[in-house]
JSON list of C-alpha atoms and ligand atoms in Angstrom, two decimals:
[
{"chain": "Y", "resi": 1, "resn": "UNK", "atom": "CA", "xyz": [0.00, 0.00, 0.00]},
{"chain": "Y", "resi": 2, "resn": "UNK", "atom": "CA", "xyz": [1.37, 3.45, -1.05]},
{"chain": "Y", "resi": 3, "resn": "UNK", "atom": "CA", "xyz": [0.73, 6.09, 1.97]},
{"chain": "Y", "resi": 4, "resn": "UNK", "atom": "CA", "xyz": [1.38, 9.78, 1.29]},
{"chain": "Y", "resi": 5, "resn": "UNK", "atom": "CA", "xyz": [3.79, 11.39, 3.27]},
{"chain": "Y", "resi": 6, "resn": "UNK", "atom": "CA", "xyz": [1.16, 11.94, 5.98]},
{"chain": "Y", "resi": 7, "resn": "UNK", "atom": "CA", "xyz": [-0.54, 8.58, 6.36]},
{"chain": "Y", "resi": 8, "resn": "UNK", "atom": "CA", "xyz": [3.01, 7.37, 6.52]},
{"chain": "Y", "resi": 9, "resn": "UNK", "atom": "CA", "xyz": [4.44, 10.02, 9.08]},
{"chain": "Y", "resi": 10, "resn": "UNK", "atom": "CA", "xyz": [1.25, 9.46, 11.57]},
{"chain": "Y", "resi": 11, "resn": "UNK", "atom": "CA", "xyz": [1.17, 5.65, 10.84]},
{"chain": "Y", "resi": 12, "resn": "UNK", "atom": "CA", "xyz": [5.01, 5.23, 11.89]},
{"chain": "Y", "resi": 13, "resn": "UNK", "atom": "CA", "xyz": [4.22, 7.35, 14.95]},
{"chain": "Y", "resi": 14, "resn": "UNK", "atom": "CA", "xyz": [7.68, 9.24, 14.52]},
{"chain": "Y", "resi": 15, "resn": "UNK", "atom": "CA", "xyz": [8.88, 12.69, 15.69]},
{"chain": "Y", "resi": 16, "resn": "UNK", "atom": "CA", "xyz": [10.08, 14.43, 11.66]},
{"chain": "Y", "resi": 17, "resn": "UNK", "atom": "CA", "xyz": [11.53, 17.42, 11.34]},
{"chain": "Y", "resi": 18, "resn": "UNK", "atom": "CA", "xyz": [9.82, 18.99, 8.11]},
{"chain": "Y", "resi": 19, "resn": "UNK", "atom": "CA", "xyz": [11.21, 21.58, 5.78]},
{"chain": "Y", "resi": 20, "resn": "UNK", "atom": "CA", "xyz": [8.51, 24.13, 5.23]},
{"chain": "Y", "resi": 21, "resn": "UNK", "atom": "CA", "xyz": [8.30, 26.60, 2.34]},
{"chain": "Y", "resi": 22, "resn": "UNK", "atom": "CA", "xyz": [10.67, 29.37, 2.36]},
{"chain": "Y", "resi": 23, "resn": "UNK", "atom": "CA", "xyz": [10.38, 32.53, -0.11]},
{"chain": "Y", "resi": 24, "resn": "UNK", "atom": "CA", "xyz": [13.71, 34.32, -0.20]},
{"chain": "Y", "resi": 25, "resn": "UNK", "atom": "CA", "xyz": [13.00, 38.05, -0.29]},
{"chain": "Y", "resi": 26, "resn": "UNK", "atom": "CA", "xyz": [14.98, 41.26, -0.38]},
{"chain": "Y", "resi": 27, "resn": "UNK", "atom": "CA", "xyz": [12.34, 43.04, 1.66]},
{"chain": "Y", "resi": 28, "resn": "UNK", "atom": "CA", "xyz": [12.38, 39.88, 4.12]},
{"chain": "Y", "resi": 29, "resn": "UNK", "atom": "CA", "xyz": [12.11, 36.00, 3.86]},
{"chain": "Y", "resi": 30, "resn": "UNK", "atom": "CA", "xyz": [8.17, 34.14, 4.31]},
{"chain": "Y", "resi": 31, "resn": "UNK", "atom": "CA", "xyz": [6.94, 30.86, 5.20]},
{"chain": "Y", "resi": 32, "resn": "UNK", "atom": "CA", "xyz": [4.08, 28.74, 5.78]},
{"chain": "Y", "resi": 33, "resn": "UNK", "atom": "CA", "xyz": [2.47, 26.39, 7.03]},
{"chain": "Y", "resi": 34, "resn": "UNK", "atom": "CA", "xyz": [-1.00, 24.15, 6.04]},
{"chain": "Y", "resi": 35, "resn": "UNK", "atom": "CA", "xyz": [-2.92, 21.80, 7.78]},
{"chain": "Y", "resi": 36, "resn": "UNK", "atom": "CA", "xyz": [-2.96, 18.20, 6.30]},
{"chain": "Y", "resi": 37, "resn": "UNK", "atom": "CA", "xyz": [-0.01, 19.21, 4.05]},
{"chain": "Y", "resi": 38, "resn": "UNK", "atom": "CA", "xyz": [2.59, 20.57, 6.23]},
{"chain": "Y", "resi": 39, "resn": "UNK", "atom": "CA", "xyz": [1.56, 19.64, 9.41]},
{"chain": "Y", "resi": 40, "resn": "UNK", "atom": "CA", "xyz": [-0.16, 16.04, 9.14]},
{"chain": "Y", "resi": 41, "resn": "UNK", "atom": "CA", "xyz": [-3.02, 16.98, 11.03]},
{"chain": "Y", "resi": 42, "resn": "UNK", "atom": "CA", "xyz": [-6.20, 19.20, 11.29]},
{"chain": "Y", "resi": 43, "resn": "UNK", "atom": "CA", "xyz": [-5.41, 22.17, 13.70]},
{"chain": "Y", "resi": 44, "resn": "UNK", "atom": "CA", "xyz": [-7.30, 22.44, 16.43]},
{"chain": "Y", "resi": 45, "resn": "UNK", "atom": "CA", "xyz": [-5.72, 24.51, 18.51]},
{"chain": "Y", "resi": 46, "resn": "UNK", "atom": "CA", "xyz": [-2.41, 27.21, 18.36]},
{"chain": "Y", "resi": 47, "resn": "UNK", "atom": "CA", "xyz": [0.06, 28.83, 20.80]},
{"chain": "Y", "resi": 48, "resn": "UNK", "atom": "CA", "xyz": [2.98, 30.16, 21.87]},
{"chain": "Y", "resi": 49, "resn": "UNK", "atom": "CA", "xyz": [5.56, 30.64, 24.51]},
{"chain": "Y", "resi": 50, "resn": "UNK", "atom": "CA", "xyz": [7.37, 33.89, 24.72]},
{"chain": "Y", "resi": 51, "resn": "UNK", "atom": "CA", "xyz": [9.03, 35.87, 26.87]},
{"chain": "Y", "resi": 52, "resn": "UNK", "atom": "CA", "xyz": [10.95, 32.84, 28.74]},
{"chain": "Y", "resi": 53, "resn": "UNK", "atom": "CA", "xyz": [14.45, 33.97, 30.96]},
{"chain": "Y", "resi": 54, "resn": "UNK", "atom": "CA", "xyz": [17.37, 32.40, 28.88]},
{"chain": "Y", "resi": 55, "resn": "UNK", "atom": "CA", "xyz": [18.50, 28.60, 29.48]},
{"chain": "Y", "resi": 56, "resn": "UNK", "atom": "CA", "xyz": [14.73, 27.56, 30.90]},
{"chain": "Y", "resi": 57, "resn": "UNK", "atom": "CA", "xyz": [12.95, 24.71, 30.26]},
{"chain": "Y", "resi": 58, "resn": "UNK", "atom": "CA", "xyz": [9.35, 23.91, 30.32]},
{"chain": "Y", "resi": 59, "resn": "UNK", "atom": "CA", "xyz": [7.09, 21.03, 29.28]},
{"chain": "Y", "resi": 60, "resn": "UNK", "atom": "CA", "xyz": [7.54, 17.89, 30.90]},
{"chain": "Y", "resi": 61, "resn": "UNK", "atom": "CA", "xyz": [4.84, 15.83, 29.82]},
{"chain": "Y", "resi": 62, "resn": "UNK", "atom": "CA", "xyz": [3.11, 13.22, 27.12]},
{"chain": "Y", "resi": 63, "resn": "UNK", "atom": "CA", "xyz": [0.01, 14.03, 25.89]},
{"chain": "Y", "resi": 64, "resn": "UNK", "atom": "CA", "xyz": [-2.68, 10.45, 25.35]},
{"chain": "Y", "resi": 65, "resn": "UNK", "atom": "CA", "xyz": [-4.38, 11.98, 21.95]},
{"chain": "Y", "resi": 66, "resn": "UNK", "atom": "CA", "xyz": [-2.77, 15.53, 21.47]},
{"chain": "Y", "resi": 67, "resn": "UNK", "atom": "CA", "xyz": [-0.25, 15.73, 18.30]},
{"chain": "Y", "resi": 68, "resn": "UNK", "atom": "CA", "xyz": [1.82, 18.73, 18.22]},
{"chain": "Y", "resi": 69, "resn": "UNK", "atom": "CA", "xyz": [4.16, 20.45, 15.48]},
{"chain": "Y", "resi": 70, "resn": "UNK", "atom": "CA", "xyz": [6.48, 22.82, 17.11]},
{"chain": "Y", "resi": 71, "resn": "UNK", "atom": "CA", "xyz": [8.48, 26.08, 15.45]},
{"chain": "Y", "resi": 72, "resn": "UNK", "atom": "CA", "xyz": [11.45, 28.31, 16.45]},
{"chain": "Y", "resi": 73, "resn": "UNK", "atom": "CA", "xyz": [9.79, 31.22, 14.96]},
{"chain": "Y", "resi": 74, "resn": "UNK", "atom": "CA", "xyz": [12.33, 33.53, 16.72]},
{"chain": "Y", "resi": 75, "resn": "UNK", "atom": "CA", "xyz": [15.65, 32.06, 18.74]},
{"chain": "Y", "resi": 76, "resn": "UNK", "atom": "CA", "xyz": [15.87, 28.65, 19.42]},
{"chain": "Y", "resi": 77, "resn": "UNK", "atom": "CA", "xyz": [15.28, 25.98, 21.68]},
{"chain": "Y", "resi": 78, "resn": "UNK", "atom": "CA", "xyz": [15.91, 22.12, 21.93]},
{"chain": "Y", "resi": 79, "resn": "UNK", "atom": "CA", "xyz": [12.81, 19.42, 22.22]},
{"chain": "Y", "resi": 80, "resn": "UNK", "atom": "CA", "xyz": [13.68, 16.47, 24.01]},
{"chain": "Y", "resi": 81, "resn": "UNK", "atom": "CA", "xyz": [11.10, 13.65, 22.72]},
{"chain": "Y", "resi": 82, "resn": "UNK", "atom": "CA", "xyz": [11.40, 10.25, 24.64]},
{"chain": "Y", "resi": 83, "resn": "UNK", "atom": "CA", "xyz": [9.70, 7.47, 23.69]},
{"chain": "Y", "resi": 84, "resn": "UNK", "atom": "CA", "xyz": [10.11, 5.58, 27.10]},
{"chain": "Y", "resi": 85, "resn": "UNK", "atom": "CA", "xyz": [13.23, 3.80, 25.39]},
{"chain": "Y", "resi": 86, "resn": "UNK", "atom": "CA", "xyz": [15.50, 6.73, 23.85]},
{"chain": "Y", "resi": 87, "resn": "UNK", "atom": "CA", "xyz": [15.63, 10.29, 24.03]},
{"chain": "Y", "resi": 88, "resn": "UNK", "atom": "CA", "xyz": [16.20, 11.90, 21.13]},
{"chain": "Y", "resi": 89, "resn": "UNK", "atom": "CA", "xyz": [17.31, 15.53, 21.17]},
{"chain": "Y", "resi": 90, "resn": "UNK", "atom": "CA", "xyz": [16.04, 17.83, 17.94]},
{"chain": "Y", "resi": 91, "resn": "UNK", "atom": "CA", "xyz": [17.54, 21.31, 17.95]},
{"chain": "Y", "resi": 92, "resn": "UNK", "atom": "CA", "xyz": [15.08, 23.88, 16.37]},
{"chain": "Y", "resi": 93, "resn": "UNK", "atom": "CA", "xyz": [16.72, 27.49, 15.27]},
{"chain": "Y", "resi": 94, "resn": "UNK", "atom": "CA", "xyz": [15.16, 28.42, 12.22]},
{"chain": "Y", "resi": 95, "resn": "UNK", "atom": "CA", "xyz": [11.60, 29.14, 11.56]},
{"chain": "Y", "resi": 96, "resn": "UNK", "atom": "CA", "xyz": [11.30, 27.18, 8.40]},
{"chain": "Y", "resi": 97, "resn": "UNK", "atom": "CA", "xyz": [11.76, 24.28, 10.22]},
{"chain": "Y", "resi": 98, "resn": "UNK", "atom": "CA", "xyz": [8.81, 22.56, 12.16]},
{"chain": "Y", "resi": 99, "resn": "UNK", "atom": "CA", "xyz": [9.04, 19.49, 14.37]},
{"chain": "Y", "resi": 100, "resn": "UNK", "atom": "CA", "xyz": [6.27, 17.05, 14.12]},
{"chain": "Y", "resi": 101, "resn": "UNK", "atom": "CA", "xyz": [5.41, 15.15, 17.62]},
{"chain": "Y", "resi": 102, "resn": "UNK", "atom": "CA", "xyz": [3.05, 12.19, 17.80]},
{"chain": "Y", "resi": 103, "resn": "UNK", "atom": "CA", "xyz": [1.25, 11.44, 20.66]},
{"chain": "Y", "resi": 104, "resn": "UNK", "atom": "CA", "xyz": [2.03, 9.32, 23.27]},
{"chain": "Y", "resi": 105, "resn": "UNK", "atom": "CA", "xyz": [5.53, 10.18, 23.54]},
{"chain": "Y", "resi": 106, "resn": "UNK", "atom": "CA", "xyz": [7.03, 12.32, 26.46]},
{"chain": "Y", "resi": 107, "resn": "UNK", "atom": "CA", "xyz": [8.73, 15.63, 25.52]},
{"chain": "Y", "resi": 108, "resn": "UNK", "atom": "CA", "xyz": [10.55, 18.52, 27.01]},
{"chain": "Y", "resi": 109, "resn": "UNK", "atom": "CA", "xyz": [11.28, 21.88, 25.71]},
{"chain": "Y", "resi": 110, "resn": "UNK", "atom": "CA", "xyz": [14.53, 23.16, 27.37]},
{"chain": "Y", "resi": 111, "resn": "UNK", "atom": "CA", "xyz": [17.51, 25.34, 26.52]},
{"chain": "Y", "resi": 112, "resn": "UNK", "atom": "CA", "xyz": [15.35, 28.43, 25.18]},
{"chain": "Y", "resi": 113, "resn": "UNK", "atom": "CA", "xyz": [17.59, 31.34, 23.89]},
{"chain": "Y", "resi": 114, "resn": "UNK", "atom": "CA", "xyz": [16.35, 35.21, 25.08]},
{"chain": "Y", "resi": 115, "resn": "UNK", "atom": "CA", "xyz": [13.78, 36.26, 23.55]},
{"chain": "Y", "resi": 116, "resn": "UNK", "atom": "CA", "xyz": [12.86, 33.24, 21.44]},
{"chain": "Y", "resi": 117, "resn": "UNK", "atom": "CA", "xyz": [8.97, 32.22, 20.34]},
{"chain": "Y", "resi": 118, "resn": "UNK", "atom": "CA", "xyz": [7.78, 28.74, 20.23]},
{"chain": "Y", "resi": 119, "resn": "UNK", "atom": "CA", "xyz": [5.09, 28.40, 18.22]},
{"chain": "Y", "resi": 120, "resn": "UNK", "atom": "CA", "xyz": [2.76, 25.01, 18.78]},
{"chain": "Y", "resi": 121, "resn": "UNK", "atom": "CA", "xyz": [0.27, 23.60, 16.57]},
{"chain": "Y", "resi": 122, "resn": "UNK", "atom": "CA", "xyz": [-2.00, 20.77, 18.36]},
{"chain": "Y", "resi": 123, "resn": "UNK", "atom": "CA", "xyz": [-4.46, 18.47, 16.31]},
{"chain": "Y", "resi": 124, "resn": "UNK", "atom": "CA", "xyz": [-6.61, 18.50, 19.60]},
{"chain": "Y", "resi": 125, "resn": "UNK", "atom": "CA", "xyz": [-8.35, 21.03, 21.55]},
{"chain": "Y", "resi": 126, "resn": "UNK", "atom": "CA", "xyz": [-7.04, 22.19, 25.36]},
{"chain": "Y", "resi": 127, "resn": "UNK", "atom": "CA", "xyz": [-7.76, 18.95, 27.80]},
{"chain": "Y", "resi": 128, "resn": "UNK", "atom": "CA", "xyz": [-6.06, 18.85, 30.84]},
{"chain": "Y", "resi": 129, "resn": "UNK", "atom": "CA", "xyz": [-7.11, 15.09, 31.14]},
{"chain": "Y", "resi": 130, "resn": "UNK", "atom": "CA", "xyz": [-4.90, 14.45, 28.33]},
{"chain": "Y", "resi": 131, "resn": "UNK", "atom": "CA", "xyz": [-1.94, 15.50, 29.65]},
{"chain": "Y", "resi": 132, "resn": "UNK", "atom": "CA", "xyz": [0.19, 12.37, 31.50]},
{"chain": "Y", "resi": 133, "resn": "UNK", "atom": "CA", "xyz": [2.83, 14.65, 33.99]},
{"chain": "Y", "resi": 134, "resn": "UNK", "atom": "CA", "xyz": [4.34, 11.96, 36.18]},
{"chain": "Y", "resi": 135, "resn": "UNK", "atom": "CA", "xyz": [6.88, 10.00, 34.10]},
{"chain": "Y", "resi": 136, "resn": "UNK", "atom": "CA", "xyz": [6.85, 7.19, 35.89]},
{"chain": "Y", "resi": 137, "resn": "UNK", "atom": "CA", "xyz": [3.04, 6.67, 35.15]},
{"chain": "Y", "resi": 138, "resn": "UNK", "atom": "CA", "xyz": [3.94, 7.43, 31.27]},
{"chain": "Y", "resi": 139, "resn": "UNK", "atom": "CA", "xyz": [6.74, 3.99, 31.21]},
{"chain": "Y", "resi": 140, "resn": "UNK", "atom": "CA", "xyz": [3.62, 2.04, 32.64]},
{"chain": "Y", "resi": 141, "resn": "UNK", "atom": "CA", "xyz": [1.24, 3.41, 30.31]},
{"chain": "Y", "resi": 142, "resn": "UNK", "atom": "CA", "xyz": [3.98, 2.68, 27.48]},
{"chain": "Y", "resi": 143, "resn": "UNK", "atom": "CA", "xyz": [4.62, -0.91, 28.85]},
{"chain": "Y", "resi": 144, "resn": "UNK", "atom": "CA", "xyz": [1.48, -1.33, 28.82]},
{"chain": "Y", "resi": 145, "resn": "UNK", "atom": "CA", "xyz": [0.08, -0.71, 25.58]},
{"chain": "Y", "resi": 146, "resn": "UNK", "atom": "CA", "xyz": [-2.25, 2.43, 26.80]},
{"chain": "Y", "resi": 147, "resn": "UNK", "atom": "CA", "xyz": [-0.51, 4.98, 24.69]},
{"chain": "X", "resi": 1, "resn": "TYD", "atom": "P1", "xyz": [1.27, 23.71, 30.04]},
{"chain": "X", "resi": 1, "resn": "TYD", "atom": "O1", "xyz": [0.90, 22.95, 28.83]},
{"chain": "X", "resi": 1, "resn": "TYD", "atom": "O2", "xyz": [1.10, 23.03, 31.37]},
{"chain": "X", "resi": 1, "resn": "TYD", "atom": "O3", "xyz": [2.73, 24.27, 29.90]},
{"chain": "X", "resi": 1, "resn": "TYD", "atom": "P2", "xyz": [4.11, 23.59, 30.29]},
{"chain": "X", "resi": 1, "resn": "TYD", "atom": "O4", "xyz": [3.91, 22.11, 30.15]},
{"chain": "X", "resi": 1, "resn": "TYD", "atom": "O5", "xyz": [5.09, 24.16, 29.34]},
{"chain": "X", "resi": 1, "resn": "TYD", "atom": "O6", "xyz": [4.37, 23.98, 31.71]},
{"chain": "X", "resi": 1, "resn": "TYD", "atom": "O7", "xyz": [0.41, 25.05, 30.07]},
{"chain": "X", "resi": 1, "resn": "TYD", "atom": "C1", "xyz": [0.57, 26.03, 31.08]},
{"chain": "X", "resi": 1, "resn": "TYD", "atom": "C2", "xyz": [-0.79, 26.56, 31.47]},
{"chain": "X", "resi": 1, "resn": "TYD", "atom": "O8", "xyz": [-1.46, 27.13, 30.36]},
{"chain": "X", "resi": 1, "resn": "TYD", "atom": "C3", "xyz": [-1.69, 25.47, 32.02]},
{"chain": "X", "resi": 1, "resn": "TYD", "atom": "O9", "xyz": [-2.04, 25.80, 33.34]},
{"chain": "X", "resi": 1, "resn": "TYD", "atom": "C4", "xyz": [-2.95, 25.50, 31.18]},
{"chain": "X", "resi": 1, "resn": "TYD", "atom": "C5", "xyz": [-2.78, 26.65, 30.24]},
{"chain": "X", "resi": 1, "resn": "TYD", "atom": "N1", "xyz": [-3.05, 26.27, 28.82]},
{"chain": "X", "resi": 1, "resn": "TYD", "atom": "C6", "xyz": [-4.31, 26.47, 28.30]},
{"chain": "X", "resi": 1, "resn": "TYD", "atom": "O10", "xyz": [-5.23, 26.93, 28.99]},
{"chain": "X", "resi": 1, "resn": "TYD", "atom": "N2", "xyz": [-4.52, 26.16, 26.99]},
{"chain": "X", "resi": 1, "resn": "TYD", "atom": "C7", "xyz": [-3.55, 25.64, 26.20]},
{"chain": "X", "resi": 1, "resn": "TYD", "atom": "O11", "xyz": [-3.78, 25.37, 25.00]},
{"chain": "X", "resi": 1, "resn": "TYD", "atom": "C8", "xyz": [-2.25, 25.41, 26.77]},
{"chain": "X", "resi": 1, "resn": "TYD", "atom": "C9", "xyz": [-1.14, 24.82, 25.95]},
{"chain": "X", "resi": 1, "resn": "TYD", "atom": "C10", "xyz": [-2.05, 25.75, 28.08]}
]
């Protein structure tokens, strides 16, 4: 079976780091970003976090059903996704660059530089109940099977 780019990044369940569009301009550089082509979901919700003191971290958590797609519009910053087995560590510093997290896995956001903007994409609406904040209850849900 042939899967689109989509299908296959949401059926693999795999962080991606995707290229977005990027118009060169001598009056200042543009990008974009659309739903289902882009970012392989339907956006249900957007936001941002600004204003954080150099060097801090925020985030600790998995979300159950929330999928997220994260850019450095301004700065950078470094997500830590951890799929209860590995960490991986994805450096974002350029805002044509957007980082694609599945649910289910637990991620960080740490090492922000002054004055950079996170900007987050999430296929689901705000749910407190989907957030999982202890990670020792996300390796049992992993282990077994519940996310
Ligand atoms: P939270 O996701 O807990 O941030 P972090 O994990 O980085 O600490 O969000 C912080 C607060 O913002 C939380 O109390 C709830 C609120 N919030 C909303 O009301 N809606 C949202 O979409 C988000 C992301 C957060």
């Amino acid at each position: 079976m042939c899967l689109d780019i989509n299908s296959l990044l949401r059926n693999q369940m795999k962080p991606a780091v995707i290229e977005l569009p990027k118009f060169t301009d001598p009056r200042g550089n543009l990008s974009f970003v659309e739903q289902l082509n882009h970012i392989p979901f339907e956006i249900k919700r957007t936001y941002w976090i600004y204003d954080v003191p150099g060097g801090e971290a925020r985030g600790g958590h998995a979300f159950k059903q929330n999928e997220e797609f994260i850019i450095a519009l301004s700065g950078a910053f470094d997500v830590i996704v951890d799929d209860g087995n590995k960490k991986t560590k994805y450096t974002l510093n350029r805002s044509y660059y957007g980082l694609y997290v599945p649910a289910g896995l637990w991620r960080e956001i740490e090492n922000f530089s002054t004055n950079s903007l996170a900007l987050e994409f999430g296929s689901t609406h705000y749910n407190v109940n989907d957030y999982i904040r202890d990670y020792d209850e996300f390796i049992k849900m992993k282990r077994n099977g519940e996310i």
